[in-house]
Structure formats: structure tokens, C-alpha cells
Amino acid sequence: KEPAATIVETLKDVTSYEGEDAVFECRLSRQTTQDAQWFLGDVPLQSNEMNEIAVQGTRHTLILRKVTLEDCGPISFKVGQHTSAA
């Protein structure tokens, strides 16, 4: 069983204006096959035309496209037992 990845670079708070993209980045201690999940509040986010979720090695990125006031709220990233929020 692979050792659990930990979050080594946590999320930073992002301030965006309506219509701009908001970019969140998190870095893990290692590449992992563990489920990693982004959340807006309690809602799990999927990659679609409004949200772009990307993984490059140990870096996990979430881009919220053309944010609106409804997108305001806590963003969190969870992998295994570890969570980072902004």
C-alpha cells in the first residue's frame, strides 16, 4: 500500500473581481493515486466548463472561470486525511 501523500504547499486566499478567473494551487509531498477532491463550501467540484481541475505531478490546480458573487466562499482541497482551505 502506498504511503499517504501530505499537503506541503497549502492553498492561498484569492481575491477576484466578478468575471475574472480565480486560480487555486496546492502541492502534495508526492504523486499519488489517492482520491484528491476540490470543494466550494460543502459542494464537491468537477472539471467542466466553469471549473478546470488539473494535476501536474505533485501540483493540483483549480481554476474557477469567470467568477460571480455566487462563487464566493471557502475553497478546500482534500487528499486522504489532509485538508487545505482558502
Backbone atoms as SQL, in Angstrom:
CREATE TABLE atoms (id INTEGER PRIMARY KEY, chain TEXT, resi INTEGER, resn TEXT, atom TEXT, x REAL, y REAL, z REAL);
INSERT INTO atoms VALUES
  (1, 'A', 1, 'LYS', 'N', 0.864, -1.192, 0.000),
  (2, 'A', 1, 'LYS', 'CA', 0.000, 0.000, 0.000),
  (3, 'A', 1, 'LYS', 'C', 0.898, 1.240, 0.000),
  (4, 'A', 2, 'GLU', 'N', 0.557, 2.189, -0.862),
  (5, 'A', 2, 'GLU', 'CA', 1.408, 3.374, -0.965),
  (6, 'A', 2, 'GLU', 'C', 1.262, 4.265, 0.264),
  (7, 'A', 3, 'PRO', 'N', 2.361, 4.923, 0.680),
  (8, 'A', 3, 'PRO', 'CA', 2.241, 5.858, 1.794),
  (9, 'A', 3, 'PRO', 'C', 1.341, 7.032, 1.414),
  (10, 'A', 4, 'ALA', 'N', 0.642, 7.570, 2.389),
  (11, 'A', 4, 'ALA', 'CA', -0.281, 8.678, 2.114),
  (12, 'A', 4, 'ALA', 'C', 0.499, 9.933, 1.731),
  (13, 'A', 5, 'ALA', 'N', -0.038, 10.657, 0.764),
  (14, 'A', 5, 'ALA', 'CA', 0.543, 11.953, 0.390),
  (15, 'A', 5, 'ALA', 'C', 0.095, 12.986, 1.409),
  (16, 'A', 6, 'THR', 'N', 0.949, 13.947, 1.680),
  (17, 'A', 6, 'THR', 'CA', 0.577, 15.058, 2.557),
  (18, 'A', 6, 'THR', 'C', 0.636, 16.353, 1.748),
  (19, 'A', 7, 'ILE', 'N', -0.009, 17.382, 2.260),
  (20, 'A', 7, 'ILE', 'CA', -0.032, 18.681, 1.581),
  (21, 'A', 7, 'ILE', 'C', 1.179, 19.478, 2.054),
  (22, 'A', 8, 'VAL', 'N', 2.079, 19.805, 1.127),
  (23, 'A', 8, 'VAL', 'CA', 3.291, 20.535, 1.510),
  (24, 'A', 8, 'VAL', 'C', 3.205, 22.013, 1.134),
  (25, 'A', 9, 'GLU', 'N', 2.337, 22.350, 0.204),
  (26, 'A', 9, 'GLU', 'CA', 2.122, 23.758, -0.151),
  (27, 'A', 9, 'GLU', 'C', 0.624, 23.989, -0.083),
  (28, 'A', 10, 'THR', 'N', 0.197, 24.765, 0.921),
  (29, 'A', 10, 'THR', 'CA', -1.235, 24.918, 1.167),
  (30, 'A', 10, 'THR', 'C', -1.852, 25.964, 0.243),
  (31, 'A', 11, 'LEU', 'N', -3.175, 25.975, 0.228),
  (32, 'A', 11, 'LEU', 'CA', -3.906, 26.954, -0.575),
  (33, 'A', 11, 'LEU', 'C', -3.688, 28.354, -0.031),
  (34, 'A', 12, 'LYS', 'N', -3.683, 29.319, -0.926),
  (35, 'A', 12, 'LYS', 'CA', -3.593, 30.730, -0.540),
  (36, 'A', 12, 'LYS', 'C', -4.953, 31.379, -0.810),
  (37, 'A', 13, 'ASP', 'N', -5.322, 32.343, 0.030),
  (38, 'A', 13, 'ASP', 'CA', -6.557, 33.087, -0.219),
  (39, 'A', 13, 'ASP', 'C', -6.424, 33.852, -1.532),
  (40, 'A', 14, 'VAL', 'N', -7.520, 33.882, -2.296),
  (41, 'A', 14, 'VAL', 'CA', -7.528, 34.567, -3.591),
  (42, 'A', 14, 'VAL', 'C', -8.674, 35.568, -3.586),
  (43, 'A', 15, 'THR', 'N', -8.390, 36.791, -4.024),
  (44, 'A', 15, 'THR', 'CA', -9.431, 37.800, -4.198),
  (45, 'A', 15, 'THR', 'C', -9.577, 38.059, -5.695),
  (46, 'A', 16, 'SER', 'N', -10.792, 37.912, -6.197),
  (47, 'A', 16, 'SER', 'CA', -11.040, 38.115, -7.628),
  (48, 'A', 16, 'SER', 'C', -12.225, 39.046, -7.806),
  (49, 'A', 17, 'TYR', 'N', -12.239, 39.726, -8.942),
  (50, 'A', 17, 'TYR', 'CA', -13.389, 40.544, -9.297),
  (51, 'A', 17, 'TYR', 'C', -14.324, 39.723, -10.169),
  (52, 'A', 18, 'GLU', 'N', -15.608, 40.086, -10.141),
  (53, 'A', 18, 'GLU', 'CA', -16.589, 39.373, -10.946),
  (54, 'A', 18, 'GLU', 'C', -16.138, 39.329, -12.401),
  (55, 'A', 19, 'GLY', 'N', -16.247, 38.158, -13.010),
  (56, 'A', 19, 'GLY', 'CA', -15.859, 37.995, -14.408),
  (57, 'A', 19, 'GLY', 'C', -14.425, 37.542, -14.599),
  (58, 'A', 20, 'GLU', 'N', -13.606, 37.594, -13.532),
  (59, 'A', 20, 'GLU', 'CA', -12.216, 37.128, -13.622),
  (60, 'A', 20, 'GLU', 'C', -12.151, 35.641, -13.290),
  (61, 'A', 21, 'ASP', 'N', -11.005, 35.032, -13.590),
  (62, 'A', 21, 'ASP', 'CA', -10.744, 33.655, -13.176),
  (63, 'A', 21, 'ASP', 'C', -10.053, 33.680, -11.815),
  (64, 'A', 22, 'ALA', 'N', -10.379, 32.718, -10.974),
  (65, 'A', 22, 'ALA', 'CA', -9.711, 32.556, -9.676),
  (66, 'A', 22, 'ALA', 'C', -8.917, 31.251, -9.740),
  (67, 'A', 23, 'VAL', 'N', -7.631, 31.325, -9.398),
  (68, 'A', 23, 'VAL', 'CA', -6.750, 30.159, -9.506),
  (69, 'A', 23, 'VAL', 'C', -6.270, 29.748, -8.110),
  (70, 'A', 24, 'PHE', 'N', -6.446, 28.478, -7.786),
  (71, 'A', 24, 'PHE', 'CA', -6.004, 27.916, -6.509),
  (72, 'A', 24, 'PHE', 'C', -5.026, 26.786, -6.791),
  (73, 'A', 25, 'GLU', 'N', -3.931, 26.744, -6.026),
  (74, 'A', 25, 'GLU', 'CA', -2.926, 25.711, -6.222),
  (75, 'A', 25, 'GLU', 'C', -2.559, 25.076, -4.889),
  (76, 'A', 26, 'CYS', 'N', -2.299, 23.790, -4.945),
  (77, 'A', 26, 'CYS', 'CA', -1.898, 23.016, -3.784),
  (78, 'A', 26, 'CYS', 'C', -0.812, 22.050, -4.247),
  (79, 'A', 27, 'ARG', 'N', 0.194, 21.821, -3.417),
  (80, 'A', 27, 'ARG', 'CA', 1.231, 20.862, -3.797),
  (81, 'A', 27, 'ARG', 'C', 1.307, 19.759, -2.753),
  (82, 'A', 28, 'LEU', 'N', 1.419, 18.522, -3.256),
  (83, 'A', 28, 'LEU', 'CA', 1.500, 17.361, -2.377),
  (84, 'A', 28, 'LEU', 'C', 2.940, 16.908, -2.226),
  (85, 'A', 29, 'SER', 'N', 3.182, 16.096, -1.196),
  (86, 'A', 29, 'SER', 'CA', 4.530, 15.597, -0.922),
  (87, 'A', 29, 'SER', 'C', 4.975, 14.592, -1.983),
  (88, 'A', 30, 'ARG', 'N', 4.029, 13.993, -2.661),
  (89, 'A', 30, 'ARG', 'CA', 4.384, 13.002, -3.674),
  (90, 'A', 30, 'ARG', 'C', 3.221, 12.832, -4.634),
  (91, 'A', 31, 'GLN', 'N', 3.521, 12.272, -5.813),
  (92, 'A', 31, 'GLN', 'CA', 2.438, 11.920, -6.726),
  (93, 'A', 31, 'GLN', 'C', 1.662, 10.785, -6.094),
  (94, 'A', 32, 'THR', 'N', 0.366, 10.785, -6.285),
  (95, 'A', 32, 'THR', 'CA', -0.457, 9.802, -5.589),
  (96, 'A', 32, 'THR', 'C', -1.618, 9.349, -6.461),
  (97, 'A', 33, 'THR', 'N', -2.069, 8.137, -6.213),
  (98, 'A', 33, 'THR', 'CA', -3.282, 7.647, -6.865),
  (99, 'A', 33, 'THR', 'C', -4.481, 7.834, -5.946),
  (100, 'A', 34, 'GLN', 'N', -4.217, 8.381, -4.732),
  (101, 'A', 34, 'GLN', 'CA', -5.315, 8.658, -3.796),
  (102, 'A', 34, 'GLN', 'C', -6.291, 9.636, -4.430),
  (103, 'A', 35, 'ASP', 'N', -7.537, 9.529, -4.031),
  (104, 'A', 35, 'ASP', 'CA', -8.530, 10.486, -4.500),
  (105, 'A', 35, 'ASP', 'C', -8.235, 11.859, -3.921),
  (106, 'A', 36, 'ALA', 'N', -8.108, 12.833, -4.791),
  (107, 'A', 36, 'ALA', 'CA', -7.975, 14.228, -4.369),
  (108, 'A', 36, 'ALA', 'C', -9.247, 14.928, -4.820),
  (109, 'A', 37, 'GLN', 'N', -9.806, 15.788, -3.971),
  (110, 'A', 37, 'GLN', 'CA', -11.081, 16.416, -4.299),
  (111, 'A', 37, 'GLN', 'C', -11.070, 17.883, -3.898),
  (112, 'A', 38, 'TRP', 'N', -11.600, 18.727, -4.794),
  (113, 'A', 38, 'TRP', 'CA', -11.790, 20.149, -4.524),
  (114, 'A', 38, 'TRP', 'C', -13.232, 20.374, -4.102),
  (115, 'A', 39, 'PHE', 'N', -13.441, 21.345, -3.196),
  (116, 'A', 39, 'PHE', 'CA', -14.784, 21.690, -2.731),
  (117, 'A', 39, 'PHE', 'C', -14.963, 23.206, -2.726),
  (118, 'A', 40, 'LEU', 'N', -16.171, 23.651, -3.036),
  (119, 'A', 40, 'LEU', 'CA', -16.591, 25.039, -2.800),
  (120, 'A', 40, 'LEU', 'C', -17.645, 24.942, -1.714),
  (121, 'A', 41, 'GLY', 'N', -17.310, 25.385, -0.520),
  (122, 'A', 41, 'GLY', 'CA', -18.179, 25.126, 0.636),
  (123, 'A', 41, 'GLY', 'C', -18.198, 23.624, 0.863),
  (124, 'A', 42, 'ASP', 'N', -19.396, 23.029, 0.864),
  (125, 'A', 42, 'ASP', 'CA', -19.527, 21.576, 1.037),
  (126, 'A', 42, 'ASP', 'C', -19.741, 20.868, -0.292),
  (127, 'A', 43, 'VAL', 'N', -19.714, 21.609, -1.393),
  (128, 'A', 43, 'VAL', 'CA', -20.045, 21.033, -2.703),
  (129, 'A', 43, 'VAL', 'C', -18.777, 20.548, -3.397),
  (130, 'A', 44, 'PRO', 'N', -18.704, 19.241, -3.721),
  (131, 'A', 44, 'PRO', 'CA', -17.533, 18.759, -4.467),
  (132, 'A', 44, 'PRO', 'C', -17.543, 19.326, -5.888),
  (133, 'A', 45, 'LEU', 'N', -16.377, 19.737, -6.354),
  (134, 'A', 45, 'LEU', 'CA', -16.278, 20.337, -7.692),
  (135, 'A', 45, 'LEU', 'C', -15.805, 19.307, -8.711),
  (136, 'A', 46, 'GLN', 'N', -16.359, 19.393, -9.908),
  (137, 'A', 46, 'GLN', 'CA', -15.948, 18.547, -11.030),
  (138, 'A', 46, 'GLN', 'C', -15.344, 19.451, -12.095),
  (139, 'A', 47, 'SER', 'N', -14.510, 18.865, -12.937),
  (140, 'A', 47, 'SER', 'CA', -13.949, 19.623, -14.055),
  (141, 'A', 47, 'SER', 'C', -15.044, 19.772, -15.117),
  (142, 'A', 48, 'ASN', 'N', -15.384, 21.019, -15.474),
  (143, 'A', 48, 'ASN', 'CA', -16.400, 21.271, -16.506),
  (144, 'A', 48, 'ASN', 'C', -16.115, 22.639, -17.129),
  (145, 'A', 49, 'GLU', 'N', -17.108, 23.214, -17.808),
  (146, 'A', 49, 'GLU', 'CA', -16.832, 24.495, -18.485),
  (147, 'A', 49, 'GLU', 'C', -16.621, 25.646, -17.507),
  (148, 'A', 50, 'MET', 'N', -17.080, 25.496, -16.256),
  (149, 'A', 50, 'MET', 'CA', -16.907, 26.550, -15.268),
  (150, 'A', 50, 'MET', 'C', -15.690, 26.336, -14.364),
  (151, 'A', 51, 'ASN', 'N', -15.297, 25.084, -14.173),
  (152, 'A', 51, 'ASN', 'CA', -14.175, 24.751, -13.284),
  (153, 'A', 51, 'ASN', 'C', -13.178, 23.911, -14.054),
  (154, 'A', 52, 'GLU', 'N', -11.918, 24.307, -13.983),
  (155, 'A', 52, 'GLU', 'CA', -10.876, 23.490, -14.598),
  (156, 'A', 52, 'GLU', 'C', -10.007, 22.917, -13.483),
  (157, 'A', 53, 'ILE', 'N', -9.963, 21.588, -13.414),
  (158, 'A', 53, 'ILE', 'CA', -9.160, 20.902, -12.408),
  (159, 'A', 53, 'ILE', 'C', -8.015, 20.208, -13.143),
  (160, 'A', 54, 'ALA', 'N', -6.787, 20.507, -12.721),
  (161, 'A', 54, 'ALA', 'CA', -5.622, 19.942, -13.401),
  (162, 'A', 54, 'ALA', 'C', -4.653, 19.378, -12.370),
  (163, 'A', 55, 'VAL', 'N', -3.912, 18.359, -12.797),
  (164, 'A', 55, 'VAL', 'CA', -2.866, 17.769, -11.969),
  (165, 'A', 55, 'VAL', 'C', -1.613, 17.671, -12.826),
  (166, 'A', 56, 'GLN', 'N', -0.515, 18.271, -12.340),
  (167, 'A', 56, 'GLN', 'CA', 0.782, 18.150, -12.998),
  (168, 'A', 56, 'GLN', 'C', 1.754, 17.657, -11.942),
  (169, 'A', 57, 'GLY', 'N', 2.041, 16.363, -11.963),
  (170, 'A', 57, 'GLY', 'CA', 2.937, 15.803, -10.956),
  (171, 'A', 57, 'GLY', 'C', 2.327, 15.933, -9.574),
  (172, 'A', 58, 'THR', 'N', 3.002, 16.686, -8.699),
  (173, 'A', 58, 'THR', 'CA', 2.501, 16.853, -7.328),
  (174, 'A', 58, 'THR', 'C', 1.653, 18.108, -7.171),
  (175, 'A', 59, 'ARG', 'N', 1.531, 18.919, -8.235),
  (176, 'A', 59, 'ARG', 'CA', 0.774, 20.176, -8.166),
  (177, 'A', 59, 'ARG', 'C', -0.658, 19.963, -8.645),
  (178, 'A', 60, 'HIS', 'N', -1.600, 20.349, -7.781),
  (179, 'A', 60, 'HIS', 'CA', -3.026, 20.261, -8.110),
  (180, 'A', 60, 'HIS', 'C', -3.553, 21.685, -8.241),
  (181, 'A', 61, 'THR', 'N', -4.248, 21.963, -9.335),
  (182, 'A', 61, 'THR', 'CA', -4.718, 23.316, -9.630),
  (183, 'A', 61, 'THR', 'C', -6.223, 23.306, -9.883),
  (184, 'A', 62, 'LEU', 'N', -6.892, 24.319, -9.336),
  (185, 'A', 62, 'LEU', 'CA', -8.315, 24.554, -9.597),
  (186, 'A', 62, 'LEU', 'C', -8.446, 25.956, -10.164),
  (187, 'A', 63, 'ILE', 'N', -9.102, 26.076, -11.315),
  (188, 'A', 63, 'ILE', 'CA', -9.392, 27.395, -11.896),
  (189, 'A', 63, 'ILE', 'C', -10.911, 27.545, -11.958),
  (190, 'A', 64, 'LEU', 'N', -11.413, 28.549, -11.250),
  (191, 'A', 64, 'LEU', 'CA', -12.835, 28.898, -11.346),
  (192, 'A', 64, 'LEU', 'C', -12.947, 29.968, -12.414),
  (193, 'A', 65, 'ARG', 'N', -13.652, 29.675, -13.496),
  (194, 'A', 65, 'ARG', 'CA', -13.731, 30.580, -14.642),
  (195, 'A', 65, 'ARG', 'C', -14.806, 31.647, -14.443),
  (196, 'A', 66, 'LYS', 'N', -14.461, 32.884, -14.769),
  (197, 'A', 66, 'LYS', 'CA', -15.419, 33.998, -14.771),
  (198, 'A', 66, 'LYS', 'C', -16.301, 33.959, -13.523),
  (199, 'A', 67, 'VAL', 'N', -15.654, 34.149, -12.373),
  (200, 'A', 67, 'VAL', 'CA', -16.369, 34.014, -11.100),
  (201, 'A', 67, 'VAL', 'C', -17.497, 35.034, -10.964),
  (202, 'A', 68, 'THR', 'N', -18.518, 34.633, -10.207),
  (203, 'A', 68, 'THR', 'CA', -19.634, 35.519, -9.863),
  (204, 'A', 68, 'THR', 'C', -19.706, 35.586, -8.340),
  (205, 'A', 69, 'LEU', 'N', -20.585, 36.421, -7.823),
  (206, 'A', 69, 'LEU', 'CA', -20.740, 36.535, -6.377),
  (207, 'A', 69, 'LEU', 'C', -21.159, 35.201, -5.753),
  (208, 'A', 70, 'GLU', 'N', -21.862, 34.347, -6.528),
  (209, 'A', 70, 'GLU', 'CA', -22.295, 33.050, -6.004),
  (210, 'A', 70, 'GLU', 'C', -21.103, 32.119, -5.759),
  (211, 'A', 71, 'ASP', 'N', -19.965, 32.414, -6.405),
  (212, 'A', 71, 'ASP', 'CA', -18.774, 31.575, -6.224),
  (213, 'A', 71, 'ASP', 'C', -18.009, 31.938, -4.953),
  (214, 'A', 72, 'CYS', 'N', -18.442, 32.984, -4.255),
  (215, 'A', 72, 'CYS', 'CA', -17.749, 33.416, -3.051),
  (216, 'A', 72, 'CYS', 'C', -17.947, 32.373, -1.955),
  (217, 'A', 73, 'GLY', 'N', -16.860, 32.037, -1.282),
  (218, 'A', 73, 'GLY', 'CA', -16.963, 31.077, -0.198),
  (219, 'A', 73, 'GLY', 'C', -15.666, 30.331, -0.029),
  (220, 'A', 74, 'PRO', 'N', -15.642, 29.429, 0.955),
  (221, 'A', 74, 'PRO', 'CA', -14.407, 28.695, 1.221),
  (222, 'A', 74, 'PRO', 'C', -14.144, 27.623, 0.158),
  (223, 'A', 75, 'ILE', 'N', -12.919, 27.600, -0.323),
  (224, 'A', 75, 'ILE', 'CA', -12.449, 26.558, -1.234),
  (225, 'A', 75, 'ILE', 'C', -11.582, 25.623, -0.406),
  (226, 'A', 76, 'SER', 'N', -11.786, 24.326, -0.565),
  (227, 'A', 76, 'SER', 'CA', -10.915, 23.391, 0.147),
  (228, 'A', 76, 'SER', 'C', -10.467, 22.279, -0.784),
  (229, 'A', 77, 'PHE', 'N', -9.312, 21.725, -0.456),
  (230, 'A', 77, 'PHE', 'CA', -8.706, 20.629, -1.205),
  (231, 'A', 77, 'PHE', 'C', -8.441, 19.513, -0.208),
  (232, 'A', 78, 'LYS', 'N', -8.914, 18.307, -0.524),
  (233, 'A', 78, 'LYS', 'CA', -8.753, 17.185, 0.401),
  (234, 'A', 78, 'LYS', 'C', -8.075, 16.032, -0.315),
  (235, 'A', 79, 'VAL', 'N', -7.103, 15.454, 0.367),
  (236, 'A', 79, 'VAL', 'CA', -6.482, 14.201, -0.109),
  (237, 'A', 79, 'VAL', 'C', -6.254, 13.338, 1.126),
  (238, 'A', 80, 'GLY', 'N', -6.810, 12.137, 1.120),
  (239, 'A', 80, 'GLY', 'CA', -6.695, 11.269, 2.286),
  (240, 'A', 80, 'GLY', 'C', -7.245, 11.969, 3.527),
  (241, 'A', 81, 'GLN', 'N', -6.442, 12.031, 4.583),
  (242, 'A', 81, 'GLN', 'CA', -6.864, 12.662, 5.838),
  (243, 'A', 81, 'GLN', 'C', -6.484, 14.154, 5.876),
  (244, 'A', 82, 'HIS', 'N', -5.910, 14.674, 4.819),
  (245, 'A', 82, 'HIS', 'CA', -5.365, 16.033, 4.834),
  (246, 'A', 82, 'HIS', 'C', -6.278, 16.989, 4.077),
  (247, 'A', 83, 'THR', 'N', -6.417, 18.196, 4.614),
  (248, 'A', 83, 'THR', 'CA', -7.245, 19.226, 4.009),
  (249, 'A', 83, 'THR', 'C', -6.528, 20.562, 4.059),
  (250, 'A', 84, 'SER', 'N', -6.670, 21.347, 2.983),
  (251, 'A', 84, 'SER', 'CA', -6.203, 22.727, 2.994),
  (252, 'A', 84, 'SER', 'C', -7.374, 23.574, 2.524),
  (253, 'A', 85, 'ALA', 'N', -7.532, 24.771, 3.086),
  (254, 'A', 85, 'ALA', 'CA', -8.664, 25.621, 2.739),
  (255, 'A', 85, 'ALA', 'C', -8.207, 27.066, 2.554),
  (256, 'A', 86, 'ALA', 'N', -8.966, 27.785, 1.723),
  (257, 'A', 86, 'ALA', 'CA', -8.702, 29.213, 1.484),
  (258, 'A', 86, 'ALA', 'C', -10.028, 29.921, 1.298);
